[in-house]
Coordinates of C-alpha atoms and ligand atoms in Angstrom, one line a residue:
X1 CA 113.6 33.2 132.6
X2 CA 114.4 35.4 130.5
X3 CA 111.2 37.6 129.5
X4 CA 109.7 37.2 125.9
X5 CA 108.9 40.6 125.6
X6 CA 110.8 43.7 126.8
X7 CA 109.5 47.8 126.4
X8 CA 112.4 50.8 126.6
X9 CA 111.6 53.7 127.5
X10 CA 115.1 55.9 125.7
X11 CA 116.1 58.9 127.3
X12 CA 118.6 60.3 127.8
X13 CA 119.7 61.0 124.8
X14 CA 120.2 65.0 124.8
X15 CA 121.3 64.8 128.4
X16 CA 123.9 62.6 126.9
X17 CA 125.4 64.3 124.0
X18 CA 124.7 67.6 126.2
X19 CA 127.7 66.3 128.2
X20 CA 129.8 65.9 125.7
X21 CA 129.0 69.5 124.1
X22 CA 127.2 68.3 122.0
X23 CA 124.1 69.0 119.7
X24 CA 121.2 67.3 121.3
X25 CA 120.3 65.2 117.6
X26 CA 124.2 63.6 118.1
X27 CA 122.6 61.9 121.1
X28 CA 119.3 60.8 118.9
X29 CA 122.1 59.3 116.2
X30 CA 124.3 58.0 119.2
X31 CA 120.9 56.5 120.5
X32 CA 120.5 55.4 116.7
X33 CA 123.4 53.8 117.2
X34 CA 122.8 51.5 120.7
X35 CA 119.1 50.7 119.6
X36 CA 121.1 48.0 116.5
X37 CA 123.1 47.2 119.9
X38 CA 120.8 46.6 121.9
X39 CA 118.3 44.6 118.9
X40 CA 121.2 42.3 118.4
X41 CA 122.0 41.9 121.7
X42 CA 118.4 41.1 122.9
X43 CA 118.1 38.6 119.3
X44 CA 120.6 36.5 120.9
X45 CA 119.3 36.0 124.3
X46 CA 116.2 35.0 123.3
X47 CA 114.1 37.8 124.3
X48 CA 110.8 37.0 120.7
X49 CA 110.0 41.3 121.1
X50 CA 111.8 44.6 122.3
X51 CA 109.3 47.4 121.1
X52 CA 110.8 51.0 121.6
X53 CA 109.9 54.1 122.7
X54 CA 111.1 56.2 119.3
X55 CA 108.8 60.0 119.2
X56 CA 105.5 60.2 121.1
X57 CA 102.8 62.3 119.9
X58 CA 104.1 64.3 123.2
X59 CA 107.9 64.5 121.0
X60 CA 105.9 67.3 118.0
X61 CA 106.2 70.5 120.5
X62 CA 110.1 69.5 120.7
X63 CA 112.7 72.8 118.7
X64 CA 110.8 72.4 114.8
X65 CA 114.7 71.5 114.0
X66 CA 114.6 68.3 116.3
X67 CA 111.2 66.5 115.4
X68 CA 112.9 67.4 112.2
X69 CA 115.8 64.7 112.7
X70 CA 114.2 62.5 115.2
X71 CA 112.3 62.0 111.4
X72 CA 115.1 61.2 109.5
X73 CA 116.9 59.5 112.1
X74 CA 114.5 55.5 110.7
X75 CA 116.3 56.6 107.2
X76 CA 120.3 57.3 108.5
X77 CA 119.1 53.5 110.6
X78 CA 118.0 52.1 108.3
X79 CA 120.6 52.9 104.9
X80 CA 122.9 51.6 107.9
X81 CA 121.5 48.7 109.7
X82 CA 118.7 46.6 108.2
X83 CA 120.6 44.2 105.5
X84 CA 122.4 43.4 108.9
X85 CA 119.2 42.9 110.9
X86 CA 117.9 40.5 108.1
X87 CA 121.1 38.5 108.3
X88 CA 119.8 37.6 111.8
X89 CA 116.2 37.2 111.3
X90 CA 115.3 40.2 113.2
X91 CA 112.1 42.1 112.1
X92 CA 111.2 45.1 112.3
X93 CA 107.1 46.0 113.0
X94 CA 106.0 49.4 114.2
X95 CA 103.1 50.7 116.7
X96 CA 101.9 54.3 116.3
X97 CA 100.3 56.2 113.8
X98 CA 102.9 55.5 111.1
X99 CA 99.9 58.0 108.0
X100 CA 101.2 61.3 111.0
X101 CA 105.8 60.5 109.7
X102 CA 105.8 62.0 107.0
X103 CA 105.9 60.5 103.9
X104 CA 109.7 59.9 103.8
X105 CA 109.0 58.2 107.0
X106 CA 106.7 56.3 106.6
X107 CA 108.7 55.3 103.0
X108 CA 111.6 53.4 105.0
X109 CA 109.3 51.6 107.9
X110 CA 107.5 50.4 105.6
X111 CA 110.4 48.9 103.6
X112 CA 112.1 47.5 105.5
X113 CA 108.8 45.5 107.4
X114 CA 107.9 44.4 103.9
X115 CA 111.5 42.9 104.0
X116 CA 112.2 41.1 107.3
X117 CA 108.3 40.1 107.1
X118 CA 108.7 36.6 107.5
X119 CA 112.4 36.9 110.0
X120 CA 111.3 35.0 113.4
X121 CA 114.0 35.9 115.1
X122 CA 113.2 39.0 117.5
X123 CA 110.5 41.8 116.5
X124 CA 111.9 45.1 117.1
X125 CA 109.3 47.6 117.0
X126 CA 109.5 50.9 117.1
X127 CA 106.8 52.9 119.0
X128 CA 106.5 56.0 116.6
X129 CA 103.4 58.7 116.4
X130 CA 102.9 56.6 119.4
X131 CA 100.3 58.2 122.5
X132 CA 99.2 55.7 125.2
X133 CA 95.7 56.9 126.2
X134 CA 95.0 57.4 122.8
X135 CA 95.4 53.7 121.4
X136 CA 93.0 52.5 124.4
X137 CA 90.3 55.4 123.0
X138 CA 91.0 54.2 119.5
X139 CA 90.7 50.4 121.2
X140 CA 86.6 51.1 122.8
X141 CA 85.8 53.1 119.7
X142 CA 86.7 50.0 117.7
X143 CA 84.2 47.6 120.1
X144 CA 81.5 50.5 119.7
X145 CA 82.0 49.7 115.9
X146 CA 81.8 46.3 115.4
X147 CA 78.9 47.1 117.7
X148 CA 80.5 45.6 121.2
X149 CA 77.6 46.9 124.2
X150 CA 79.2 44.9 127.1
X151 CA 82.9 45.9 126.9
X152 CA 85.4 44.0 128.8
X153 CA 88.8 44.1 128.7
X154 CA 89.6 41.4 126.6
X155 CA 87.9 43.4 123.5
X156 CA 90.3 45.8 124.5
X157 CA 93.4 44.4 124.2
X158 CA 92.3 42.7 120.9
X159 CA 92.6 45.8 119.5
X160 CA 95.6 48.0 121.2
X161 CA 98.2 47.7 118.8
X162 CA 100.3 45.4 120.4
X163 CA 98.0 42.4 120.6
X164 CA 99.4 39.8 118.8
X165 CA 102.4 40.5 121.0
X166 CA 103.7 38.5 124.4
X167 CA 102.5 41.0 127.5
X168 CA 105.4 42.5 128.7
X169 CA 107.4 41.6 130.7
X170 CA 109.9 44.4 132.1
X171 CA 109.6 47.7 131.6
X172 CA 113.1 50.3 131.1
X173 CA 113.5 53.5 131.5
X174 CA 117.3 54.5 131.0
X175 CA 118.6 58.5 132.0
X176 CA 117.0 58.4 135.6
X177 CA 113.8 59.1 135.6
X178 CA 110.7 57.5 137.0
X179 CA 107.7 57.8 135.0
X180 CA 106.0 56.2 132.2
X181 CA 105.3 59.4 129.5
X182 CA 102.0 58.3 128.4
X183 CA 104.6 54.4 127.3
X184 CA 102.0 51.6 127.1
X185 CA 99.7 52.2 129.9
X186 CA 97.7 49.2 129.5
X187 CA 100.6 46.9 128.1
X188 CA 102.7 47.4 131.1
X189 CA 99.8 46.9 134.2
X190 CA 101.6 43.8 135.9
X191 CA 105.1 44.1 133.7
X192 CA 107.8 45.0 135.9
X193 CA 109.4 48.6 136.1
X194 CA 112.9 48.7 136.1
X195 CA 114.8 52.1 136.2
X196 CA 118.7 52.9 135.6
X197 CA 120.8 56.1 135.9
X198 CA 123.0 55.3 132.1
X199 CA 122.1 57.6 129.8
X200 CA 120.7 56.2 125.8
X201 CA 123.3 56.0 124.7
X202 CA 125.4 54.5 127.1
X203 CA 123.0 51.1 128.2
X204 CA 124.6 48.7 126.0
X205 CA 124.0 44.9 126.0
X206 CA 125.9 44.2 129.7
X207 CA 123.5 47.1 131.2
X208 CA 121.1 45.2 129.8
X209 CA 121.8 42.8 131.0
X210 CA 122.6 43.4 134.2
X211 CA 118.4 44.6 134.0
X212 CA 117.3 41.3 133.0
X213 CA 119.3 39.3 135.3
X214 CA 117.3 41.1 138.6
X215 CA 113.9 40.8 136.3
X216 CA 114.7 36.7 137.0
X217 CA 115.1 37.7 141.1
X218 CA 111.6 39.7 140.4
X219 CA 108.7 37.4 142.1
X220 CA 105.8 37.5 140.3
X221 CA 102.4 37.7 141.7
X222 CA 99.8 39.1 139.5
X223 CA 97.9 40.2 142.3
X224 CA 98.2 36.9 143.8
X225 CA 100.3 36.2 146.3
Ligands
FPP1 C1 114.6 61.1 124.6 O1 115.5 61.0 125.0 C2 114.8 60.5 122.8 C3 113.8 60.8 122.1 C4 112.4 61.3 122.4 C5 114.2 59.7 120.8 C6 114.1 58.8 120.9 C7 115.3 58.3 119.5 C8 115.7 57.5 120.4 C9 117.0 56.8 120.7 C10 116.2 57.3 118.4 C11 115.8 56.0 117.0 C12 115.6 55.2 117.1 C13 115.4 55.1 115.7 C14 116.1 54.5 114.8 C15 114.4 54.9 115.1 P1 115.5 62.4 125.3 O2 116.1 64.3 124.1 O3 114.6 64.2 125.9 O4 117.0 62.6 126.6 P2 117.1 63.8 127.7 O5 116.3 63.7 128.0 O6 118.3 64.5 128.1 O7 116.3 65.8 127.3

């Protein structure tokens, strides 16, 4: 079976650019082009949701110029590809604290979400200004505010930003690092974790197919035998 929901930590843009004597921002631009390729490929494979770690709450610590470029990238991306994503029935969503982003960045996502809200193909879900520990704490506080006294896992799960999406079957991290970096810690409890040396700009359709084939070879026991 294909995974229903794939999450990706798109790592290695900076190193990819450096290896080509280019600025890190060039790597991010190539990375954003790859978002298009992988989203279209995932859509063709009938994957229901693709959650991409585009900007973490920790990424604010990067040099100002890089942060500023990463905030401009959604507009560059959506100006170029929204039409095509629309034609392919892709639905754009976000998780994370959007209100903490620059107004212009919020506006382009609001527009893209509105345009694609009735699409029924792949949900292309960008995690922006997202941090998982904080998301869990907020879910607990929401449950408390709702008057829940004996909080269960369901109480938390139903208040996570991903509550409406299928469980994540497969999480991919590119570029050789093997850690989760505060990404979907709760949601990845029973996900298969796939690590590849390929940098994100080089992670093409055949790499995605390789990851999915690897996933299909795993035996998922969810704690059972
Ligand atoms: C990690 O690579 C990548 C990021 C922090 C940014 C990811 C963003 C994109 C791929 C573009 C997103 C596109 C849209 C449309 C929002 P790194 O910079 O840490 O690479 P390094 O580890 O080689 O330095």
